[in-house]
Amino acid sequence: MAPSYDVIVVGLGGMGSAAAYHLAARGQRVLGLERFGPAHNLGSSHGGSRIYRQAYFEDPAYVPLLLRAHELWEKLAMDSGHEVFTQTGGLVIGREDSQAFAGTLRSAQQWGLDHEVLTAADIRSRFPTFKPGADDLAFYERKAGVARPEATVTAHLDLARVHGADLHFVETVFGWQADGPGGKAWVVTDRGIYTADRLVIAPGAWASNLLSDLGVTVTVERQVMYWFQPHGGTGPFTADRHPVYIWEDPDGTQICGFPALDGPDGGAKVAFFHKGLPSNPETVDRRVRSEEIGAMAEYLRLRVPTLPTRFLKATACMYANTPDEHFVLAQHPEHPRVTVAYGFSGHGFKFVPVVGEILADLATEGTTDHPIALFDPRRVRPDI
Ligand SMILES: Cc1cc2nc3c(=O)[nH]c(=O)nc-3n(C[C@H](O)[C@H](O)[C@H](O)COP(=O)(O)OP(=O)(O)OC[C@H]3O[C@@H](n4cnc5c(N)ncnc54)[C@H](O)[C@@H]3O)c2cc1C
């Protein structure tokens, strides 16, 4: 009979690896179960970079979590010695009434966050890689930067192990039971059965396999990341000179972009924010077609004209979208032994360390001081 654990964490991607670390660091006996390898590229947490920002157009309620996440990114960098976060500054470019610019400014004003507002002429002179329209403005935030997904997952897994966690890879969870025999929670995998006092379930794009009873459905969206080598080399795009950016067009289309992070030959990455194809985690098309690459290059030519000079590579990733694009992060309404984290809707990575802390709070204390009311699954189905 396998040993019984305090907590089993299902899924060791962005959120699950952070939970495993925070729980193990609190002295919990943790088992982590992951169907693929450590820091793999088949879910939502790969591709080398994720934008971190503090002023949040999606809802100002996220801001306190982002401030705590910043402290935890710094601590994780120190504790692990991995380069998990780089401050580069960040721009949100758009018309005055665009969702991204107006919402970001509103949330900064509400929370008193440090920022500057730049006119199109300011943008062109301070950040000459951009070609804004005459009516574009930019919100500039110095504390924005780049989180590194693979390094972060690796750092959390390494630290979880240091604190005694058992981590199993290439082991798929088929099902779970919160009130199994002996008053324990049970998890069944392709290799065995494990018991624990509590479960944390963080399955990313595979949420519908394990959490369909919660009523918050997840739609999986395929999203491609593209790397281009800029004209004349990466010089103006290096992280000490170039911010992360979100750019919203008058038709609502948004792109996210990054500085060149991987040396002179690594290029700079861009992706559309949403606008991806509906998909399924088992059958998602991981090939990227030349028409897709051409469409992104064409889009960039008008906005970041020196970037799409030479295409380097592209890779597909998955968003796990809830209907309102807010997360699900809560104790399971019917099973207090079970804590769930999913539906991060293409904007979750910047929260990874604070989500780990919240999951550890919920699994050990049943409650958290962090403001998470927005993420209650009952917002969609008040009957459960
Ligand atoms: C292209 C792209 C760009 C993005 N850009 C940003 C950005 O700039 N800023 C930002 O903040 N966020 C961004 N995101 C979103 C962010 O990366 C995700 O919200 C976050 O990575 C989700 O983490 P997760 O732990 O929920 O999912 P994952 O990291 O995918 O982890 C889920 C894990 O569960 C495992 N699993 C699932 N089912 C089982 C099972 N039955 N048994 C065992 N293991 C299982 C999976 O294998 C996986 O490892 C982006 C996402 C993509 C795809």
Coordinates of C-alpha atoms and ligand atoms in Angstrom, one line a residue:
M1 CA 0.0 0.0 0.0
A2 CA 1.4 3.4 -1.0
P3 CA 1.9 5.9 1.8
S4 CA -0.8 8.4 2.5
Y5 CA 0.0 12.0 1.9
D6 CA -1.2 15.3 3.4
V7 CA -1.9 16.7 0.0
I8 CA -1.8 15.4 -3.6
V9 CA -1.3 18.0 -6.3
V10 CA -2.7 16.9 -9.7
G11 CA -1.0 18.6 -12.6
L12 CA 2.5 20.1 -12.2
G13 CA 2.4 22.9 -14.8
G14 CA 2.5 26.6 -13.8
M15 CA 0.0 26.5 -11.0
G16 CA 0.4 22.9 -9.7
S17 CA 4.2 23.2 -9.4
A18 CA 3.8 26.5 -7.4
A19 CA 1.3 24.8 -5.1
A20 CA 3.6 21.8 -4.6
Y21 CA 6.4 24.1 -3.5
H22 CA 4.3 26.3 -1.2
L23 CA 2.7 23.2 0.4
A24 CA 6.0 21.4 0.9
A25 CA 7.7 24.5 2.3
R26 CA 5.0 24.6 5.0
G27 CA 5.9 21.1 6.0
Q28 CA 3.1 19.2 4.2
R29 CA 3.8 15.7 2.9
V30 CA 3.1 16.3 -0.8
L31 CA 2.7 14.0 -3.8
G32 CA 2.7 15.7 -7.2
L33 CA 1.3 13.9 -10.2
E34 CA 2.0 15.0 -13.8
R35 CA 1.0 13.2 -17.1
F36 CA 4.0 14.6 -19.0
G37 CA 7.6 15.5 -18.1
P38 CA 8.9 18.3 -15.9
A39 CA 8.4 21.8 -17.5
H40 CA 7.0 20.3 -20.8
N41 CA 5.8 22.2 -23.9
L42 CA 2.4 20.5 -24.4
G43 CA 0.2 22.6 -22.1
S44 CA 0.0 26.3 -21.4
S45 CA 3.4 27.1 -19.7
H46 CA 6.1 27.1 -22.4
G47 CA 7.6 29.4 -25.0
G48 CA 10.2 31.1 -22.8
S49 CA 8.3 34.3 -21.8
R50 CA 5.1 35.7 -20.3
I51 CA 4.2 39.3 -19.7
Y52 CA 4.0 40.5 -16.1
R53 CA 2.3 43.8 -15.4
Q54 CA 0.6 45.4 -12.4
A55 CA -2.1 47.8 -13.7
Y56 CA -4.7 45.4 -15.0
F57 CA -7.4 46.2 -17.6
E58 CA -9.1 42.8 -17.1
D59 CA -10.3 43.9 -13.6
P60 CA -8.7 46.1 -10.9
A61 CA -9.5 43.3 -8.4
Y62 CA -6.4 41.5 -9.7
V63 CA -4.0 44.3 -8.6
P64 CA -3.4 43.2 -5.0
L65 CA -2.5 39.7 -6.2
L66 CA -0.1 41.1 -8.7
L67 CA 1.7 43.2 -6.1
R68 CA 2.1 40.0 -3.9
A69 CA 3.2 38.0 -7.0
H70 CA 6.0 40.6 -7.6
E71 CA 7.4 40.0 -4.1
L72 CA 7.2 36.2 -4.6
W73 CA 8.9 36.4 -8.1
E74 CA 11.8 38.2 -6.4
K75 CA 11.9 35.6 -3.6
L76 CA 11.7 32.7 -6.0
A77 CA 14.6 34.1 -8.0
M78 CA 16.7 34.4 -4.9
D79 CA 15.7 31.0 -3.4
S80 CA 16.2 29.0 -6.6
G81 CA 19.0 30.9 -8.3
H82 CA 17.0 30.6 -11.6
E83 CA 16.4 33.6 -13.8
V84 CA 12.6 33.5 -13.4
F85 CA 11.7 37.2 -13.8
T86 CA 13.3 40.2 -15.6
Q87 CA 12.0 43.7 -15.2
T88 CA 11.9 45.4 -18.6
G89 CA 9.1 48.0 -18.2
G90 CA 5.9 47.6 -20.2
L91 CA 3.7 49.5 -22.6
V92 CA 0.0 49.2 -23.3
I93 CA -0.6 51.0 -26.6
G94 CA -4.1 51.9 -28.0
R95 CA -6.6 54.6 -28.5
E96 CA -7.7 56.6 -25.5
D97 CA -11.0 54.6 -25.3
S98 CA -9.5 51.1 -26.1
Q99 CA -10.2 48.4 -23.5
A100 CA -6.5 47.8 -22.9
F101 CA -5.3 51.4 -22.5
A102 CA -8.4 52.9 -20.8
G103 CA -8.8 49.8 -18.5
T104 CA -5.1 49.8 -17.5
L105 CA -5.1 53.5 -16.7
R106 CA -8.3 53.2 -14.7
S107 CA -6.8 50.4 -12.6
A108 CA -3.5 52.3 -12.0
Q109 CA -5.5 55.3 -10.9
Q110 CA -7.6 53.2 -8.6
W111 CA -4.6 51.6 -6.9
G112 CA -2.2 54.5 -7.1
L113 CA 0.3 52.6 -9.3
D114 CA 3.3 54.4 -10.6
H115 CA 2.9 55.1 -14.4
E116 CA 3.4 57.5 -17.3
V117 CA 1.1 58.3 -20.2
L118 CA 2.9 58.8 -23.5
T119 CA 1.7 60.5 -26.7
A120 CA 2.4 58.9 -30.1
A121 CA 5.4 61.3 -30.4
D122 CA 6.7 60.3 -27.0
I123 CA 6.4 56.6 -27.9
R124 CA 8.3 57.2 -31.2
S125 CA 11.1 59.0 -29.5
R126 CA 11.5 56.8 -26.5
F127 CA 10.8 53.5 -28.1
P128 CA 11.8 53.9 -31.8
T129 CA 10.9 50.3 -32.8
F130 CA 7.2 51.2 -32.6
K131 CA 5.2 53.1 -35.2
P132 CA 2.1 54.2 -33.4
G133 CA -0.9 55.9 -35.2
A134 CA -1.4 59.6 -34.5
D135 CA -4.3 58.9 -32.1
D136 CA -2.5 56.2 -30.2
L137 CA -1.4 56.7 -26.5
A138 CA 0.7 54.4 -24.3
F139 CA 0.5 53.5 -20.7
Y140 CA 4.1 52.9 -19.5
E141 CA 4.8 50.9 -16.3
R142 CA 8.3 50.5 -15.1
K143 CA 7.7 47.5 -12.9
A144 CA 6.3 45.4 -15.8
G145 CA 8.5 42.6 -17.2
V146 CA 9.0 39.1 -18.3
A147 CA 8.3 35.9 -16.4
R148 CA 10.1 32.8 -17.7
P149 CA 7.6 29.9 -17.7
E150 CA 10.0 26.9 -18.0
A151 CA 12.5 28.3 -15.5
T152 CA 9.7 29.1 -13.1
V153 CA 8.2 25.6 -13.3
T154 CA 11.6 24.1 -12.9
A155 CA 12.4 26.3 -9.9
H156 CA 9.2 25.4 -8.1
L157 CA 9.7 21.7 -8.8
D158 CA 13.3 21.8 -7.6
L159 CA 12.3 23.6 -4.4
A160 CA 9.4 21.4 -3.8
R161 CA 11.7 18.4 -3.9
V162 CA 14.2 20.1 -1.6
H163 CA 11.3 20.4 0.9
G164 CA 10.6 16.7 0.6
A165 CA 7.8 16.5 -2.0
D166 CA 7.4 13.2 -4.0
L167 CA 7.0 14.2 -7.7
H168 CA 5.8 11.6 -10.3
F169 CA 6.1 12.4 -14.0
V170 CA 4.5 10.6 -17.0
E171 CA 1.7 9.4 -14.7
T172 CA -1.9 10.3 -15.7
V173 CA -4.7 10.8 -13.2
F174 CA -7.9 9.1 -14.3
G175 CA -10.2 10.1 -11.5
W176 CA -10.5 11.3 -7.9
Q177 CA -12.8 10.9 -5.0
A178 CA -13.0 13.3 -2.1
D179 CA -14.7 11.1 0.4
G180 CA -13.2 7.7 -0.2
P181 CA -12.9 4.7 2.2
G182 CA -11.2 5.6 5.5
G183 CA -12.4 9.2 5.2
K184 CA -9.5 10.1 2.8
A185 CA -9.4 11.6 -0.6
W186 CA -8.3 9.1 -3.4
V187 CA -6.7 9.5 -6.7
V188 CA -6.5 6.8 -9.4
T189 CA -3.7 6.9 -12.0
D190 CA -2.4 4.6 -14.7
R191 CA 0.1 3.3 -12.2
G192 CA -1.8 3.1 -8.9
I193 CA -4.1 4.5 -6.2
Y194 CA -2.9 7.2 -3.7
T195 CA -4.7 8.6 -0.7
A196 CA -4.3 12.0 1.0
D197 CA -6.1 14.2 3.4
R198 CA -6.6 16.8 0.7
L199 CA -6.3 17.4 -3.1
V200 CA -5.2 20.3 -5.2
I201 CA -6.4 19.9 -8.8
A202 CA -4.7 22.2 -11.4
P203 CA -5.1 20.4 -14.8
G204 CA -4.9 23.5 -17.2
A205 CA -6.4 22.8 -20.6
W206 CA -7.5 19.3 -19.5
A207 CA -9.9 20.6 -16.8
S208 CA -13.0 19.2 -18.4
N209 CA -11.6 15.6 -17.8
L210 CA -11.3 16.1 -14.0
L211 CA -13.5 19.0 -13.0
S212 CA -16.6 18.9 -15.3
D213 CA -18.9 18.8 -12.2
L214 CA -18.0 22.4 -11.3
G215 CA -20.2 24.0 -14.0
V216 CA -17.6 26.5 -15.2
T217 CA -16.8 25.1 -18.6
V218 CA -13.4 25.7 -20.2
T219 CA -13.0 26.4 -23.9
V220 CA -9.5 25.6 -25.2
E221 CA -8.1 28.1 -27.6
R222 CA -5.0 27.4 -29.7
Q223 CA -2.6 30.3 -29.6
V224 CA 0.6 30.5 -31.6
M225 CA 3.8 32.3 -30.5
Y226 CA 6.1 33.6 -33.3
W227 CA 9.8 34.6 -33.1
F228 CA 11.3 36.9 -35.7
Q229 CA 14.8 38.2 -36.2
P230 CA 14.7 42.0 -36.5
H231 CA 16.3 44.0 -39.4
G232 CA 19.9 44.8 -38.4
G233 CA 19.9 42.4 -35.4
T234 CA 18.5 42.4 -31.9
G235 CA 20.3 45.5 -30.7
P236 CA 17.3 47.8 -30.2
F237 CA 15.2 44.9 -29.0
T238 CA 17.4 43.7 -26.0
A239 CA 15.7 43.5 -22.6
D240 CA 17.7 46.5 -21.2
R241 CA 16.3 48.7 -24.0
H242 CA 13.0 47.3 -25.0
P243 CA 9.7 46.9 -23.0
V244 CA 7.1 44.2 -23.1
Y245 CA 4.0 45.5 -24.9
I246 CA 0.3 45.0 -25.5
W247 CA -1.0 46.8 -28.6
E248 CA -4.8 47.1 -29.2
D249 CA -6.1 48.1 -32.6
P250 CA -9.4 50.1 -33.1
D251 CA -11.1 46.8 -34.1
G252 CA -10.1 45.3 -30.6
T253 CA -7.3 43.0 -32.0
Q254 CA -4.5 42.8 -29.4
I255 CA -1.0 41.5 -29.7
C256 CA 1.6 40.9 -27.0
G257 CA 5.3 41.3 -27.7
F258 CA 8.6 40.8 -25.9
P259 CA 12.2 42.0 -26.1
A260 CA 14.9 39.7 -27.5
L261 CA 15.7 37.4 -24.6
D262 CA 17.8 34.6 -26.0
G263 CA 20.9 36.3 -27.4
P264 CA 21.7 37.8 -30.7
D265 CA 20.3 34.9 -32.7
G266 CA 17.2 34.2 -30.7
G267 CA 14.9 36.9 -32.1
A268 CA 11.9 38.6 -30.4
K269 CA 8.6 36.9 -29.7
V270 CA 5.0 38.1 -30.5
A271 CA 1.6 36.5 -30.3
F272 CA -2.0 37.5 -30.7
F273 CA -3.9 37.8 -27.4
H274 CA -7.0 35.7 -28.0
K275 CA -8.2 35.5 -31.6
G276 CA -7.0 31.8 -31.7
L277 CA -8.8 28.7 -33.0
P278 CA -11.1 26.7 -30.7
S279 CA -9.4 23.5 -30.0
N280 CA -9.1 20.4 -27.8
P281 CA -6.1 19.4 -25.7
E282 CA -5.9 15.9 -27.1
T283 CA -6.1 16.9 -30.8
V284 CA -4.7 20.5 -30.9
D285 CA -2.9 21.2 -34.1
R286 CA 0.7 21.9 -33.1
R287 CA 1.9 22.7 -36.6
V288 CA 2.0 26.3 -37.6
R289 CA 1.0 27.1 -41.2
S290 CA 2.9 29.5 -43.5
E291 CA -0.4 31.6 -43.9
E292 CA -0.4 32.1 -40.1
I293 CA 3.2 33.3 -40.1
G294 CA 2.5 35.5 -43.1
A295 CA -0.5 37.1 -41.4
M296 CA 1.5 37.9 -38.2
A297 CA 4.4 39.3 -40.3
E298 CA 1.9 41.5 -42.2
Y299 CA 0.3 42.7 -39.0
L300 CA 3.7 43.7 -37.5
R301 CA 4.9 45.5 -40.6
L302 CA 2.6 48.5 -39.9
R303 CA 3.3 48.6 -36.1
V304 CA 6.8 47.2 -35.4
P305 CA 8.2 47.5 -38.9
T306 CA 11.8 46.3 -38.3
L307 CA 10.8 43.2 -36.5
P308 CA 9.3 40.8 -39.1
T309 CA 12.4 40.6 -41.2
R310 CA 13.3 37.0 -40.8
F311 CA 10.9 34.3 -39.4
L312 CA 12.8 32.0 -37.0
K313 CA 10.2 29.7 -35.4
A314 CA 6.7 29.3 -34.1
T315 CA 5.0 27.1 -31.5
A316 CA 1.4 26.4 -30.4
C317 CA 0.1 26.8 -26.9
M318 CA -3.3 26.5 -25.2
Y319 CA -5.5 29.0 -23.4
A320 CA -8.1 27.5 -21.1
N321 CA -10.9 30.1 -21.2
T322 CA -13.8 30.5 -18.8
P323 CA -16.9 32.2 -20.2
D324 CA -16.0 35.5 -18.4
E325 CA -12.2 35.0 -18.7
H326 CA -11.7 35.2 -15.0
F327 CA -10.0 32.3 -13.2
V328 CA -11.5 29.5 -11.1
L329 CA -9.5 29.4 -7.8
A330 CA -11.4 28.1 -4.8
Q331 CA -12.3 25.3 -2.6
H332 CA -14.5 22.9 -4.4
P333 CA -18.0 24.0 -3.3
E334 CA -19.2 20.4 -2.7
H335 CA -15.9 18.9 -1.4
P336 CA -14.0 21.1 1.1
R337 CA -11.0 18.6 0.9
V338 CA -10.5 19.6 -2.7
T339 CA -9.0 22.9 -4.0
V340 CA -9.2 23.7 -7.7
A341 CA -7.3 26.1 -10.0
Y342 CA -8.1 26.3 -13.7
G343 CA -9.5 28.5 -16.4
F344 CA -6.6 30.9 -16.4
S345 CA -7.9 32.2 -19.8
G346 CA -4.6 33.2 -21.4
H347 CA -3.5 35.6 -18.6
G348 CA -2.6 33.4 -15.6
F349 CA 1.2 33.0 -15.7
K350 CA 2.1 36.4 -14.1
F351 CA 0.1 35.2 -11.0
V352 CA 1.8 31.8 -10.7
P353 CA 3.7 32.3 -7.4
V354 CA 0.7 34.0 -5.6
V355 CA -1.6 31.3 -6.9
G356 CA 0.7 28.7 -5.3
E357 CA 0.5 30.6 -2.1
I358 CA -3.3 30.8 -2.3
L359 CA -3.6 27.1 -3.1
A360 CA -1.5 26.3 -0.1
D361 CA -3.6 28.5 2.1
L362 CA -6.9 26.9 0.9
A363 CA -5.6 23.4 1.2
T364 CA -4.1 23.8 4.7
E365 CA -6.4 26.4 6.3
G366 CA -9.5 26.2 4.2
T367 CA -9.4 29.9 3.7
T368 CA -7.0 32.7 2.5
D369 CA -6.4 36.4 3.2
H370 CA -6.0 37.0 -0.5
P371 CA -9.0 38.6 -2.3
I372 CA -10.3 35.7 -4.5
A373 CA -14.1 36.3 -4.6
L374 CA -13.9 37.0 -8.4
F375 CA -12.7 33.4 -8.9
D376 CA -15.5 31.6 -7.2
P377 CA -17.0 28.9 -9.5
R378 CA -20.5 29.7 -8.1
R379 CA -20.4 33.0 -10.0
V380 CA -21.4 30.9 -13.0
R381 CA -23.6 28.2 -11.3
P382 CA -25.0 29.7 -8.0
D383 CA -26.9 26.4 -7.4
I384 CA -23.7 24.5 -6.4
Ligands
LIG1 C1 0.6 31.6 -26.2 C2 0.3 31.9 -24.7 C3 0.7 33.2 -24.3 C4 0.5 33.5 -22.9 N1 0.9 34.8 -22.5 C5 0.7 35.1 -21.2 C6 1.3 36.3 -20.7 O1 2.0 37.0 -21.4 N2 1.1 36.6 -19.4 C7 0.4 35.7 -18.6 O2 0.2 36.1 -17.4 N3 -0.1 34.6 -19.0 C8 0.0 34.2 -20.3 N4 -0.5 33.0 -20.8 C9 -1.3 32.2 -19.9 C10 -0.5 31.4 -18.9 O3 0.6 30.8 -19.5 C11 -1.5 30.3 -18.4 O4 -2.6 30.9 -17.8 C12 -0.8 29.4 -17.4 O5 0.4 28.9 -17.9 C13 -1.8 28.2 -17.0 O6 -1.1 27.4 -16.1 P1 -1.8 26.0 -15.6 O7 -1.0 25.5 -14.5 O8 -3.3 26.2 -15.5 O9 -1.7 25.1 -16.9 P2 -0.4 24.1 -17.4 O10 0.8 24.8 -17.1 O11 -0.7 23.6 -18.7 O12 -0.5 22.9 -16.3 C14 -1.5 22.0 -16.2 C15 -0.8 20.6 -16.0 O13 -1.7 19.6 -15.7 C16 -1.3 18.4 -16.3 N5 -2.4 17.5 -16.3 C17 -3.6 17.7 -16.9 N6 -4.4 16.7 -16.7 C18 -3.7 15.7 -16.0 C19 -4.0 14.4 -15.5 N7 -5.2 13.9 -15.7 N8 -3.1 13.8 -14.8 C20 -1.8 14.3 -14.6 N9 -1.5 15.6 -15.0 C21 -2.4 16.3 -15.7 C22 -0.8 18.9 -17.6 O14 0.0 17.9 -18.3 C23 -0.1 20.2 -17.3 O15 1.3 20.0 -17.0 C24 -0.2 32.6 -22.1 C25 -0.6 31.4 -22.6 C26 -0.3 31.0 -23.9 C27 -0.7 29.7 -24.3

